[in-house]
PDB file of N, CA and C and ligand atoms in Angstrom:
ATOM      1  N   MET A   1     -15.550   3.129 -25.869  1.00  0.00           N
ATOM      2  CA  MET A   1     -14.192   3.930 -25.665  1.00  0.00           C
ATOM      3  C   MET A   1     -13.743   2.925 -27.272  1.00  0.00           C
ATOM      4  N   ALA A   2     -12.927   3.306 -28.265  1.00  0.00           N
ATOM      5  CA  ALA A   2     -12.690   2.862 -29.712  1.00  0.00           C
ATOM      6  C   ALA A   2     -11.167   1.962 -28.486  1.00  0.00           C
ATOM      7  N   GLU A   3     -11.779   0.489 -29.790  1.00  0.00           N
ATOM      8  CA  GLU A   3      -9.929  -0.299 -29.324  1.00  0.00           C
ATOM      9  C   GLU A   3      -8.949   0.241 -30.275  1.00  0.00           C
ATOM     10  N   ASN A   4      -8.474   0.136 -29.300  1.00  0.00           N
ATOM     11  CA  ASN A   4      -6.581   0.395 -30.106  1.00  0.00           C
ATOM     12  C   ASN A   4      -5.723  -0.285 -29.554  1.00  0.00           C
ATOM     13  N   PRO A   5      -5.392  -1.485 -30.533  1.00  0.00           N
ATOM     14  CA  PRO A   5      -4.328  -2.153 -29.695  1.00  0.00           C
ATOM     15  C   PRO A   5      -2.699  -1.200 -30.502  1.00  0.00           C
ATOM     16  N   VAL A   6      -1.783  -2.042 -29.866  1.00  0.00           N
ATOM     17  CA  VAL A   6      -0.914  -1.179 -29.594  1.00  0.00           C
ATOM     18  C   VAL A   6       0.769  -1.900 -30.028  1.00  0.00           C
ATOM     19  N   ALA A   7       0.994  -2.630 -31.115  1.00  0.00           N
ATOM     20  CA  ALA A   7       2.003  -3.556 -30.822  1.00  0.00           C
ATOM     21  C   ALA A   7       3.396  -3.013 -30.001  1.00  0.00           C
ATOM     22  N   VAL A   8       3.612  -3.765 -28.771  1.00  0.00           N
ATOM     23  CA  VAL A   8       4.428  -3.131 -28.262  1.00  0.00           C
ATOM     24  C   VAL A   8       5.979  -4.586 -27.923  1.00  0.00           C
ATOM     25  N   CYS A   9       6.179  -6.057 -28.471  1.00  0.00           N
ATOM     26  CA  CYS A   9       7.285  -7.118 -28.932  1.00  0.00           C
ATOM     27  C   CYS A   9       6.575  -7.587 -29.759  1.00  0.00           C
ATOM     28  N   ALA A  10       7.597  -8.582 -30.005  1.00  0.00           N
ATOM     29  CA  ALA A  10       7.551  -9.143 -30.700  1.00  0.00           C
ATOM     30  C   ALA A  10       7.024 -10.762 -29.374  1.00  0.00           C
ATOM     31  N   ALA A  11       6.399 -11.562 -29.730  1.00  0.00           N
ATOM     32  CA  ALA A  11       5.901 -12.357 -28.487  1.00  0.00           C
ATOM     33  C   ALA A  11       6.874 -13.335 -28.384  1.00  0.00           C
ATOM     34  N   ALA A  12       7.726 -13.642 -29.701  1.00  0.00           N
ATOM     35  CA  ALA A  12       9.690 -14.208 -29.223  1.00  0.00           C
ATOM     36  C   ALA A  12      10.178 -14.215 -28.494  1.00  0.00           C
ATOM     37  N   ASP A  13      10.264 -12.463 -28.185  1.00  0.00           N
ATOM     38  CA  ASP A  13      11.433 -12.157 -26.892  1.00  0.00           C
ATOM     39  C   ASP A  13      11.037 -12.532 -25.803  1.00  0.00           C
ATOM     40  N   LEU A  14       9.811 -12.677 -25.525  1.00  0.00           N
ATOM     41  CA  LEU A  14       8.691 -12.318 -23.991  1.00  0.00           C
ATOM     42  C   LEU A  14       8.618 -13.839 -23.683  1.00  0.00           C
ATOM     43  N   PRO A  15       9.872 -15.247 -23.413  1.00  0.00           N
ATOM     44  CA  PRO A  15       9.117 -16.415 -23.824  1.00  0.00           C
ATOM     45  C   PRO A  15       8.097 -17.042 -22.072  1.00  0.00           C
ATOM     46  N   PRO A  16       7.571 -17.672 -21.615  1.00  0.00           N
ATOM     47  CA  PRO A  16       7.050 -18.104 -21.304  1.00  0.00           C
ATOM     48  C   PRO A  16       8.032 -17.835 -19.508  1.00  0.00           C
ATOM     49  N   GLY A  17       7.032 -17.351 -18.446  1.00  0.00           N
ATOM     50  CA  GLY A  17       7.412 -16.886 -16.918  1.00  0.00           C
ATOM     51  C   GLY A  17       8.411 -16.237 -17.135  1.00  0.00           C
ATOM     52  N   SER A  18       8.369 -14.978 -18.180  1.00  0.00           N
ATOM     53  CA  SER A  18       9.088 -13.736 -18.340  1.00  0.00           C
ATOM     54  C   SER A  18       8.043 -12.405 -18.009  1.00  0.00           C
ATOM     55  N   VAL A  19       8.352 -11.374 -17.535  1.00  0.00           N
ATOM     56  CA  VAL A  19       7.763  -9.936 -17.726  1.00  0.00           C
ATOM     57  C   VAL A  19       8.688  -8.881 -17.994  1.00  0.00           C
ATOM     58  N   ARG A  20       8.631  -8.032 -18.465  1.00  0.00           N
ATOM     59  CA  ARG A  20       9.197  -6.344 -19.289  1.00  0.00           C
ATOM     60  C   ARG A  20       7.772  -5.818 -18.946  1.00  0.00           C
ATOM     61  N   SER A  21       8.075  -4.889 -19.007  1.00  0.00           N
ATOM     62  CA  SER A  21       7.972  -3.077 -18.916  1.00  0.00           C
ATOM     63  C   SER A  21       8.036  -2.824 -20.085  1.00  0.00           C
ATOM     64  N   PHE A  22       7.516  -1.453 -20.633  1.00  0.00           N
ATOM     65  CA  PHE A  22       7.144  -1.023 -21.583  1.00  0.00           C
ATOM     66  C   PHE A  22       6.353   0.030 -22.319  1.00  0.00           C
ATOM     67  N   GLU A  23       7.171   1.512 -22.831  1.00  0.00           N
ATOM     68  CA  GLU A  23       6.263   2.723 -22.631  1.00  0.00           C
ATOM     69  C   GLU A  23       5.478   2.227 -23.702  1.00  0.00           C
ATOM     70  N   VAL A  24       3.483   2.655 -23.974  1.00  0.00           N
ATOM     71  CA  VAL A  24       2.622   2.035 -24.413  1.00  0.00           C
ATOM     72  C   VAL A  24       2.168   3.513 -24.476  1.00  0.00           C
ATOM     73  N   GLY A  25       2.503   4.330 -25.235  1.00  0.00           N
ATOM     74  CA  GLY A  25       1.399   5.744 -25.106  1.00  0.00           C
ATOM     75  C   GLY A  25       2.039   6.469 -23.943  1.00  0.00           C
ATOM     76  N   ASP A  26       1.313   7.058 -23.263  1.00  0.00           N
ATOM     77  CA  ASP A  26       1.455   7.941 -21.930  1.00  0.00           C
ATOM     78  C   ASP A  26       1.942   6.630 -20.547  1.00  0.00           C
ATOM     79  N   GLU A  27       1.125   5.274 -21.441  1.00  0.00           N
ATOM     80  CA  GLU A  27       1.050   4.758 -19.640  1.00  0.00           C
ATOM     81  C   GLU A  27       2.560   3.531 -19.895  1.00  0.00           C
ATOM     82  N   ARG A  28       2.819   2.796 -18.711  1.00  0.00           N
ATOM     83  CA  ARG A  28       4.533   2.033 -18.686  1.00  0.00           C
ATOM     84  C   ARG A  28       3.375   1.080 -18.427  1.00  0.00           C
ATOM     85  N   VAL A  29       3.927  -0.114 -19.042  1.00  0.00           N
ATOM     86  CA  VAL A  29       2.817  -1.058 -19.074  1.00  0.00           C
ATOM     87  C   VAL A  29       3.569  -2.438 -18.938  1.00  0.00           C
ATOM     88  N   ALA A  30       3.246  -3.140 -17.862  1.00  0.00           N
ATOM     89  CA  ALA A  30       4.030  -4.519 -17.728  1.00  0.00           C
ATOM     90  C   ALA A  30       3.654  -5.292 -18.558  1.00  0.00           C
ATOM     91  N   VAL A  31       3.948  -6.199 -19.296  1.00  0.00           N
ATOM     92  CA  VAL A  31       3.802  -7.475 -20.093  1.00  0.00           C
ATOM     93  C   VAL A  31       4.451  -8.822 -19.478  1.00  0.00           C
ATOM     94  N   TYR A  32       2.965  -9.829 -19.672  1.00  0.00           N
ATOM     95  CA  TYR A  32       3.712 -11.387 -18.890  1.00  0.00           C
ATOM     96  C   TYR A  32       3.451 -11.812 -20.041  1.00  0.00           C
ATOM     97  N   ASN A  33       4.628 -12.721 -19.698  1.00  0.00           N
ATOM     98  CA  ASN A  33       3.773 -14.182 -20.579  1.00  0.00           C
ATOM     99  C   ASN A  33       4.399 -15.025 -19.605  1.00  0.00           C
ATOM    100  N   ILE A  34       2.447 -15.929 -19.209  1.00  0.00           N
ATOM    101  CA  ILE A  34       2.404 -17.311 -18.521  1.00  0.00           C
ATOM    102  C   ILE A  34       2.000 -18.248 -18.802  1.00  0.00           C
ATOM    103  N   ASP A  35       2.410 -19.461 -19.278  1.00  0.00           N
ATOM    104  CA  ASP A  35       2.400 -20.539 -19.893  1.00  0.00           C
ATOM    105  C   ASP A  35       1.775 -20.301 -21.311  1.00  0.00           C
ATOM    106  N   GLY A  36       2.491 -19.191 -22.293  1.00  0.00           N
ATOM    107  CA  GLY A  36       2.267 -18.653 -23.155  1.00  0.00           C
ATOM    108  C   GLY A  36      -0.182 -17.539 -23.696  1.00  0.00           C
ATOM    109  N   THR A  37       0.536 -17.223 -22.696  1.00  0.00           N
ATOM    110  CA  THR A  37      -1.204 -16.566 -22.539  1.00  0.00           C
ATOM    111  C   THR A  37      -0.227 -14.980 -22.019  1.00  0.00           C
ATOM    112  N   PHE A  38      -0.507 -14.054 -22.800  1.00  0.00           N
ATOM    113  CA  PHE A  38      -0.321 -13.005 -22.220  1.00  0.00           C
ATOM    114  C   PHE A  38      -1.072 -12.025 -21.824  1.00  0.00           C
ATOM    115  N   TYR A  39      -0.591 -11.353 -21.272  1.00  0.00           N
ATOM    116  CA  TYR A  39      -1.638 -10.260 -20.146  1.00  0.00           C
ATOM    117  C   TYR A  39      -0.898  -8.688 -19.760  1.00  0.00           C
ATOM    118  N   ALA A  40      -1.624  -7.960 -19.568  1.00  0.00           N
ATOM    119  CA  ALA A  40      -0.608  -6.795 -19.147  1.00  0.00           C
ATOM    120  C   ALA A  40      -1.409  -5.540 -18.496  1.00  0.00           C
ATOM    121  N   THR A  41      -0.233  -5.163 -16.756  1.00  0.00           N
ATOM    122  CA  THR A  41      -1.312  -4.614 -16.507  1.00  0.00           C
ATOM    123  C   THR A  41      -0.924  -3.205 -16.385  1.00  0.00           C
ATOM    124  N   GLU A  42      -0.454  -2.169 -15.774  1.00  0.00           N
ATOM    125  CA  GLU A  42      -0.223  -0.738 -15.514  1.00  0.00           C
ATOM    126  C   GLU A  42       1.656  -1.570 -14.823  1.00  0.00           C
ATOM    127  N   ALA A  43       2.046  -0.686 -15.291  1.00  0.00           N
ATOM    128  CA  ALA A  43       4.101  -0.971 -14.715  1.00  0.00           C
ATOM    129  C   ALA A  43       4.506  -0.816 -13.677  1.00  0.00           C
ATOM    130  N   TYR A  44       4.038  -0.150 -12.745  1.00  0.00           N
ATOM    131  CA  TYR A  44       4.243   0.250 -11.264  1.00  0.00           C
ATOM    132  C   TYR A  44       3.539   0.538  -9.980  1.00  0.00           C
ATOM    133  N   CYS A  45       4.159  -0.662  -9.301  1.00  0.00           N
ATOM    134  CA  CYS A  45       3.533  -1.258  -8.195  1.00  0.00           C
ATOM    135  C   CYS A  45       2.846   0.080  -7.716  1.00  0.00           C
ATOM    136  N   THR A  46       1.561  -0.354  -6.918  1.00  0.00           N
ATOM    137  CA  THR A  46       0.813   0.939  -7.030  1.00  0.00           C
ATOM    138  C   THR A  46       1.342   0.674  -5.356  1.00  0.00           C
ATOM    139  N   HIS A  47       2.245   0.255  -4.615  1.00  0.00           N
ATOM    140  CA  HIS A  47       2.914   0.861  -2.786  1.00  0.00           C
ATOM    141  C   HIS A  47       3.562   2.209  -3.969  1.00  0.00           C
ATOM    142  N   ALA A  48       4.601   1.538  -3.996  1.00  0.00           N
ATOM    143  CA  ALA A  48       5.760   2.740  -4.052  1.00  0.00           C
ATOM    144  C   ALA A  48       6.003   2.394  -5.488  1.00  0.00           C
ATOM    145  N   MET A  49       5.739   2.565  -6.725  1.00  0.00           N
ATOM    146  CA  MET A  49       5.478   2.761  -8.064  1.00  0.00           C
ATOM    147  C   MET A  49       6.653   1.699  -8.842  1.00  0.00           C
ATOM    148  N   ALA A  50       7.557   0.510  -7.954  1.00  0.00           N
ATOM    149  CA  ALA A  50       8.732   0.015  -8.551  1.00  0.00           C
ATOM    150  C   ALA A  50       8.266  -0.482  -9.617  1.00  0.00           C
ATOM    151  N   ASP A  51       9.234  -0.643 -10.600  1.00  0.00           N
ATOM    152  CA  ASP A  51       8.683  -1.046 -12.252  1.00  0.00           C
ATOM    153  C   ASP A  51       7.861  -2.306 -12.155  1.00  0.00           C
ATOM    154  N   LEU A  52       7.355  -3.069 -11.875  1.00  0.00           N
ATOM    155  CA  LEU A  52       6.720  -4.609 -11.854  1.00  0.00           C
ATOM    156  C   LEU A  52       7.688  -5.645 -13.623  1.00  0.00           C
ATOM    157  N   GLY A  53       8.029  -4.806 -14.047  1.00  0.00           N
ATOM    158  CA  GLY A  53       8.556  -5.211 -15.397  1.00  0.00           C
ATOM    159  C   GLY A  53       9.979  -5.553 -14.066  1.00  0.00           C
ATOM    160  N   ASP A  54      10.420  -5.492 -14.016  1.00  0.00           N
ATOM    161  CA  ASP A  54      12.249  -6.215 -12.917  1.00  0.00           C
ATOM    162  C   ASP A  54      11.116  -6.465 -11.867  1.00  0.00           C
ATOM    163  N   GLY A  55      10.359  -7.148 -11.867  1.00  0.00           N
ATOM    164  CA  GLY A  55       9.344  -8.268 -10.704  1.00  0.00           C
ATOM    165  C   GLY A  55       9.353  -9.211 -11.054  1.00  0.00           C
ATOM    166  N   ILE A  56       9.339 -10.145 -10.566  1.00  0.00           N
ATOM    167  CA  ILE A  56       9.641 -11.613 -10.382  1.00  0.00           C
ATOM    168  C   ILE A  56       8.483 -12.719 -10.356  1.00  0.00           C
ATOM    169  N   LEU A  57       8.085 -13.264 -11.616  1.00  0.00           N
ATOM    170  CA  LEU A  57       7.437 -14.059 -11.977  1.00  0.00           C
ATOM    171  C   LEU A  57       7.239 -15.148 -11.208  1.00  0.00           C
ATOM    172  N   GLU A  58       5.810 -15.689 -10.574  1.00  0.00           N
ATOM    173  CA  GLU A  58       5.606 -16.974 -10.093  1.00  0.00           C
ATOM    174  C   GLU A  58       4.071 -17.204 -10.390  1.00  0.00           C
ATOM    175  N   GLY A  59       4.806 -19.067 -11.485  1.00  0.00           N
ATOM    176  CA  GLY A  59       2.637 -19.014 -11.777  1.00  0.00           C
ATOM    177  C   GLY A  59       2.024 -17.301 -11.913  1.00  0.00           C
ATOM    178  N   ASP A  60       1.097 -17.006 -11.467  1.00  0.00           N
ATOM    179  CA  ASP A  60      -0.003 -16.184 -12.615  1.00  0.00           C
ATOM    180  C   ASP A  60       0.212 -14.557 -11.618  1.00  0.00           C
ATOM    181  N   VAL A  61       1.262 -15.038 -10.663  1.00  0.00           N
ATOM    182  CA  VAL A  61       1.483 -13.698  -9.211  1.00  0.00           C
ATOM    183  C   VAL A  61       2.911 -13.241  -9.453  1.00  0.00           C
ATOM    184  N   VAL A  62       2.539 -11.846  -9.656  1.00  0.00           N
ATOM    185  CA  VAL A  62       4.179 -11.307 -10.144  1.00  0.00           C
ATOM    186  C   VAL A  62       4.650 -10.722  -8.263  1.00  0.00           C
ATOM    187  N   GLU A  63       5.764 -10.809  -7.921  1.00  0.00           N
ATOM    188  CA  GLU A  63       6.295 -10.064  -6.731  1.00  0.00           C
ATOM    189  C   GLU A  63       6.956  -9.412  -7.439  1.00  0.00           C
ATOM    190  N   CYS A  64       6.255  -8.112  -6.849  1.00  0.00           N
ATOM    191  CA  CYS A  64       7.386  -6.935  -6.398  1.00  0.00           C
ATOM    192  C   CYS A  64       8.715  -6.667  -5.480  1.00  0.00           C
ATOM    193  N   THR A  65      10.007  -6.563  -6.232  1.00  0.00           N
ATOM    194  CA  THR A  65      11.392  -6.611  -5.669  1.00  0.00           C
ATOM    195  C   THR A  65      11.785  -5.525  -5.290  1.00  0.00           C
ATOM    196  N   LEU A  66      10.860  -4.613  -4.099  1.00  0.00           N
ATOM    197  CA  LEU A  66      11.286  -2.880  -3.703  1.00  0.00           C
ATOM    198  C   LEU A  66      10.805  -3.808  -2.169  1.00  0.00           C
ATOM    199  N   HIS A  67       9.525  -4.403  -2.110  1.00  0.00           N
ATOM    200  CA  HIS A  67       8.935  -4.547  -0.985  1.00  0.00           C
ATOM    201  C   HIS A  67       8.162  -5.489  -1.057  1.00  0.00           C
ATOM    202  N   PHE A  68       8.781  -6.468  -1.645  1.00  0.00           N
ATOM    203  CA  PHE A  68       7.643  -8.421  -1.872  1.00  0.00           C
ATOM    204  C   PHE A  68       6.977  -7.818  -2.201  1.00  0.00           C
ATOM    205  N   GLY A  69       5.641  -7.000  -1.859  1.00  0.00           N
ATOM    206  CA  GLY A  69       4.215  -7.385  -2.251  1.00  0.00           C
ATOM    207  C   GLY A  69       4.040  -8.144  -3.650  1.00  0.00           C
ATOM    208  N   ALA A  70       2.693  -8.001  -3.791  1.00  0.00           N
ATOM    209  CA  ALA A  70       2.359  -9.036  -4.821  1.00  0.00           C
ATOM    210  C   ALA A  70       0.855  -8.816  -5.447  1.00  0.00           C
ATOM    211  N   PHE A  71       0.832  -9.282  -6.750  1.00  0.00           N
ATOM    212  CA  PHE A  71      -0.503  -8.797  -7.512  1.00  0.00           C
ATOM    213  C   PHE A  71      -0.767 -10.133  -8.353  1.00  0.00           C
ATOM    214  N   HIS A  72      -2.197 -10.731  -8.206  1.00  0.00           N
ATOM    215  CA  HIS A  72      -2.581 -11.598  -9.191  1.00  0.00           C
ATOM    216  C   HIS A  72      -2.131 -10.898 -10.824  1.00  0.00           C
ATOM    217  N   VAL A  73      -1.303 -11.648 -11.630  1.00  0.00           N
ATOM    218  CA  VAL A  73      -1.930 -11.029 -13.236  1.00  0.00           C
ATOM    219  C   VAL A  73      -2.504 -11.039 -13.675  1.00  0.00           C
ATOM    220  N   PRO A  74      -3.529 -12.349 -14.337  1.00  0.00           N
ATOM    221  CA  PRO A  74      -4.591 -11.947 -15.281  1.00  0.00           C
ATOM    222  C   PRO A  74      -5.801 -10.877 -14.418  1.00  0.00           C
ATOM    223  N   SER A  75      -5.891 -10.397 -12.952  1.00  0.00           N
ATOM    224  CA  SER A  75      -7.281 -10.128 -12.537  1.00  0.00           C
ATOM    225  C   SER A  75      -6.488  -8.663 -12.030  1.00  0.00           C
ATOM    226  N   GLY A  76      -5.371  -8.554 -11.875  1.00  0.00           N
ATOM    227  CA  GLY A  76      -4.623  -7.257 -10.802  1.00  0.00           C
ATOM    228  C   GLY A  76      -4.894  -7.070  -9.932  1.00  0.00           C
ATOM    229  N   LYS A  77      -5.756  -8.313  -8.590  1.00  0.00           N
ATOM    230  CA  LYS A  77      -5.544  -7.894  -7.777  1.00  0.00           C
ATOM    231  C   LYS A  77      -4.343  -7.807  -6.808  1.00  0.00           C
ATOM    232  N   ALA A  78      -4.146  -7.388  -5.908  1.00  0.00           N
ATOM    233  CA  ALA A  78      -3.359  -6.690  -4.896  1.00  0.00           C
ATOM    234  C   ALA A  78      -3.670  -8.241  -4.103  1.00  0.00           C
ATOM    235  N   VAL A  79      -2.256  -9.035  -4.037  1.00  0.00           N
ATOM    236  CA  VAL A  79      -2.722 -10.496  -3.442  1.00  0.00           C
ATOM    237  C   VAL A  79      -2.141 -10.436  -2.368  1.00  0.00           C
ATOM    238  N   ARG A  80      -0.688  -9.404  -1.525  1.00  0.00           N
ATOM    239  CA  ARG A  80       0.553  -9.344  -0.297  1.00  0.00           C
ATOM    240  C   ARG A  80       0.646  -8.511  -0.095  1.00  0.00           C
ATOM    241  N   GLU A  81       0.864  -7.945   1.124  1.00  0.00           N
ATOM    242  CA  GLU A  81       0.922  -6.822   1.768  1.00  0.00           C
ATOM    243  C   GLU A  81       2.405  -6.618   1.408  1.00  0.00           C
ATOM    244  N   PRO A  82       3.194  -5.207   1.021  1.00  0.00           N
ATOM    245  CA  PRO A  82       2.529  -4.161   1.889  1.00  0.00           C
ATOM    246  C   PRO A  82       1.199  -3.551   0.606  1.00  0.00           C
ATOM    247  N   CYS A  83       1.348  -4.472  -0.828  1.00  0.00           N
ATOM    248  CA  CYS A  83      -0.499  -3.480  -1.493  1.00  0.00           C
ATOM    249  C   CYS A  83      -1.311  -3.955  -1.642  1.00  0.00           C
ATOM    250  N   CYS A  84      -1.778  -2.792  -1.574  1.00  0.00           N
ATOM    251  CA  CYS A  84      -3.393  -3.163  -1.077  1.00  0.00           C
ATOM    252  C   CYS A  84      -4.512  -2.400  -2.592  1.00  0.00           C
ATOM    253  N   THR A  85      -3.950  -1.920  -3.564  1.00  0.00           N
ATOM    254  CA  THR A  85      -4.028  -1.609  -4.666  1.00  0.00           C
ATOM    255  C   THR A  85      -4.148  -2.091  -5.692  1.00  0.00           C
ATOM    256  N   ASP A  86      -5.682  -2.665  -6.387  1.00  0.00           N
ATOM    257  CA  ASP A  86      -5.540  -3.664  -7.306  1.00  0.00           C
ATOM    258  C   ASP A  86      -4.634  -2.355  -8.620  1.00  0.00           C
ATOM    259  N   LEU A  87      -4.059  -3.487  -8.951  1.00  0.00           N
ATOM    260  CA  LEU A  87      -3.199  -2.748 -10.744  1.00  0.00           C
ATOM    261  C   LEU A  87      -4.452  -3.150 -11.842  1.00  0.00           C
ATOM    262  N   LYS A  88      -4.487  -1.682 -12.680  1.00  0.00           N
ATOM    263  CA  LYS A  88      -5.416  -2.308 -13.723  1.00  0.00           C
ATOM    264  C   LYS A  88      -4.619  -2.879 -14.735  1.00  0.00           C
ATOM    265  N   THR A  89      -5.598  -3.462 -15.247  1.00  0.00           N
ATOM    266  CA  THR A  89      -4.976  -4.307 -16.739  1.00  0.00           C
ATOM    267  C   THR A  89      -5.385  -4.180 -17.917  1.00  0.00           C
ATOM    268  N   PHE A  90      -5.225  -4.364 -18.613  1.00  0.00           N
ATOM    269  CA  PHE A  90      -5.108  -3.960 -20.373  1.00  0.00           C
ATOM    270  C   PHE A  90      -5.628  -5.422 -20.954  1.00  0.00           C
ATOM    271  N   ARG A  91      -6.397  -5.278 -21.575  1.00  0.00           N
ATOM    272  CA  ARG A  91      -6.689  -6.430 -22.905  1.00  0.00           C
ATOM    273  C   ARG A  91      -5.299  -6.334 -23.855  1.00  0.00           C
ATOM    274  N   THR A  92      -4.833  -7.865 -24.319  1.00  0.00           N
ATOM    275  CA  THR A  92      -4.026  -8.018 -25.031  1.00  0.00           C
ATOM    276  C   THR A  92      -4.368  -8.993 -25.983  1.00  0.00           C
ATOM    277  N   GLU A  93      -3.683  -9.423 -27.430  1.00  0.00           N
ATOM    278  CA  GLU A  93      -4.311 -10.112 -27.857  1.00  0.00           C
ATOM    279  C   GLU A  93      -2.464 -10.367 -28.516  1.00  0.00           C
ATOM    280  N   VAL A  94      -2.168 -11.241 -29.563  1.00  0.00           N
ATOM    281  CA  VAL A  94      -1.350 -11.819 -30.312  1.00  0.00           C
ATOM    282  C   VAL A  94      -1.278 -11.749 -32.021  1.00  0.00           C
ATOM    283  N   LYS A  95      -0.859 -10.977 -32.383  1.00  0.00           N
ATOM    284  CA  LYS A  95      -1.342 -11.273 -34.263  1.00  0.00           C
ATOM    285  C   LYS A  95       0.025 -11.088 -34.837  1.00  0.00           C
ATOM    286  N   ASP A  96       0.347 -11.923 -35.805  1.00  0.00           N
ATOM    287  CA  ASP A  96       1.715 -12.249 -36.622  1.00  0.00           C
ATOM    288  C   ASP A  96       2.641 -11.917 -36.052  1.00  0.00           C
ATOM    289  N   GLY A  97       2.767 -12.652 -34.935  1.00  0.00           N
ATOM    290  CA  GLY A  97       3.713 -12.621 -33.809  1.00  0.00           C
ATOM    291  C   GLY A  97       4.380 -11.753 -33.220  1.00  0.00           C
ATOM    292  N   GLN A  98       3.419 -11.015 -32.935  1.00  0.00           N
ATOM    293  CA  GLN A  98       3.537  -9.823 -32.420  1.00  0.00           C
ATOM    294  C   GLN A  98       2.245  -9.427 -30.820  1.00  0.00           C
ATOM    295  N   VAL A  99       2.594  -9.206 -29.728  1.00  0.00           N
ATOM    296  CA  VAL A  99       2.450  -8.774 -28.722  1.00  0.00           C
ATOM    297  C   VAL A  99       0.867  -7.616 -29.014  1.00  0.00           C
ATOM    298  N   TYR A 100       0.073  -7.034 -28.967  1.00  0.00           N
ATOM    299  CA  TYR A 100      -1.041  -6.040 -28.878  1.00  0.00           C
ATOM    300  C   TYR A 100      -1.217  -5.537 -27.575  1.00  0.00           C
ATOM    301  N   VAL A 101      -1.282  -4.420 -27.261  1.00  0.00           N
ATOM    302  CA  VAL A 101      -1.814  -3.978 -25.792  1.00  0.00           C
ATOM    303  C   VAL A 101      -2.725  -2.892 -26.418  1.00  0.00           C
ATOM    304  N   ASP A 102      -4.191  -2.915 -25.615  1.00  0.00           N
ATOM    305  CA  ASP A 102      -5.199  -2.364 -25.586  1.00  0.00           C
ATOM    306  C   ASP A 102      -5.488  -1.363 -24.231  1.00  0.00           C
ATOM    307  N   LEU A 103      -4.830   0.020 -24.570  1.00  0.00           N
ATOM    308  CA  LEU A 103      -4.888   0.473 -23.063  1.00  0.00           C
ATOM    309  C   LEU A 103      -6.882   0.616 -23.192  1.00  0.00           C
ATOM    310  N   SER A 104      -7.874   0.873 -23.565  1.00  0.00           N
ATOM    311  CA  SER A 104      -8.586   1.523 -23.933  1.00  0.00           C
ATOM    312  C   SER A 104      -9.165   0.268 -23.391  1.00  0.00           C
ATOM    313  N   ALA A 105      -9.045  -1.159 -22.546  1.00  0.00           N
ATOM    314  CA  ALA A 105      -9.691  -2.056 -23.019  1.00  0.00           C
ATOM    315  C   ALA A 105      -9.676  -3.110 -21.315  1.00  0.00           C
ATOM    316  N   PRO A 106      -9.710  -3.195 -20.019  1.00  0.00           N
ATOM    317  CA  PRO A 106      -9.131  -4.204 -19.632  1.00  0.00           C
ATOM    318  C   PRO A 106      -9.245  -5.174 -19.817  1.00  0.00           C
ATOM    319  N   ALA A 107      -8.256  -6.295 -19.150  1.00  0.00           N
ATOM    320  CA  ALA A 107      -8.065  -7.894 -19.369  1.00  0.00           C
ATOM    321  C   ALA A 107     -10.024  -8.338 -19.018  1.00  0.00           C
ATOM    322  N   THR A 108      -9.671  -9.175 -20.262  1.00  0.00           N
ATOM    323  CA  THR A 108     -10.904 -10.599 -20.151  1.00  0.00           C
ATOM    324  C   THR A 108     -10.165 -11.394 -19.145  1.00  0.00           C
ATOM    325  N   THR A 109     -10.744 -11.821 -17.851  1.00  0.00           N
ATOM    326  CA  THR A 109      -9.893 -12.894 -17.342  1.00  0.00           C
ATOM    327  C   THR A 109     -10.565 -14.219 -17.074  1.00  0.00           C
ATOM    328  N   GLY A 110     -10.645 -14.843 -16.438  1.00  0.00           N
ATOM    329  CA  GLY A 110     -10.587 -15.969 -16.108  1.00  0.00           C
ATOM    330  C   GLY A 110     -11.003 -16.801 -17.712  1.00  0.00           C
ATOM    331  N   SER A 111     -10.221 -16.686 -18.564  1.00  0.00           N
ATOM    332  CA  SER A 111     -10.268 -17.619 -19.881  1.00  0.00           C
ATOM    333  C   SER A 111      -8.977 -18.331 -19.965  1.00  0.00           C
TER     334      SER A 111
HETATM  335 FE1  LIG B   1       5.828  -2.619  -4.946  1.00  0.00          FE
HETATM  336 FE2  LIG B   1       6.466  -1.521  -2.279  1.00  0.00          FE
HETATM  337  S1  LIG B   1       6.921  -0.547  -4.341  1.00  0.00           S
HETATM  338  S2  LIG B   1       5.644  -3.988  -2.973  1.00  0.00           S
END
């Protein structure tokens, strides 16, 4: 699949430790800044569709504020019940001060 990075926000608008969600094409995407590294996942919690852009980011885990399930952001893994289905992740890059998300490519983890 072709790479198709889309600019979602200015890097400066998403300080370390924060998460916000954005419409990217037909997808709502949550973008996270974890210690200066940007990550993106699908925005809707896989439990009952709460927007993780309203979630609480603690280290590399985002807690859903609706029923307090949680996900490991870099991998999208569900790490706390009632969440049991993983989130899709998307590749991000920062170019010219803008955060780009590529819906056609999963995140590369472990870097
Ligand atoms: Fe996220 Fe229930 S909607 S834990």
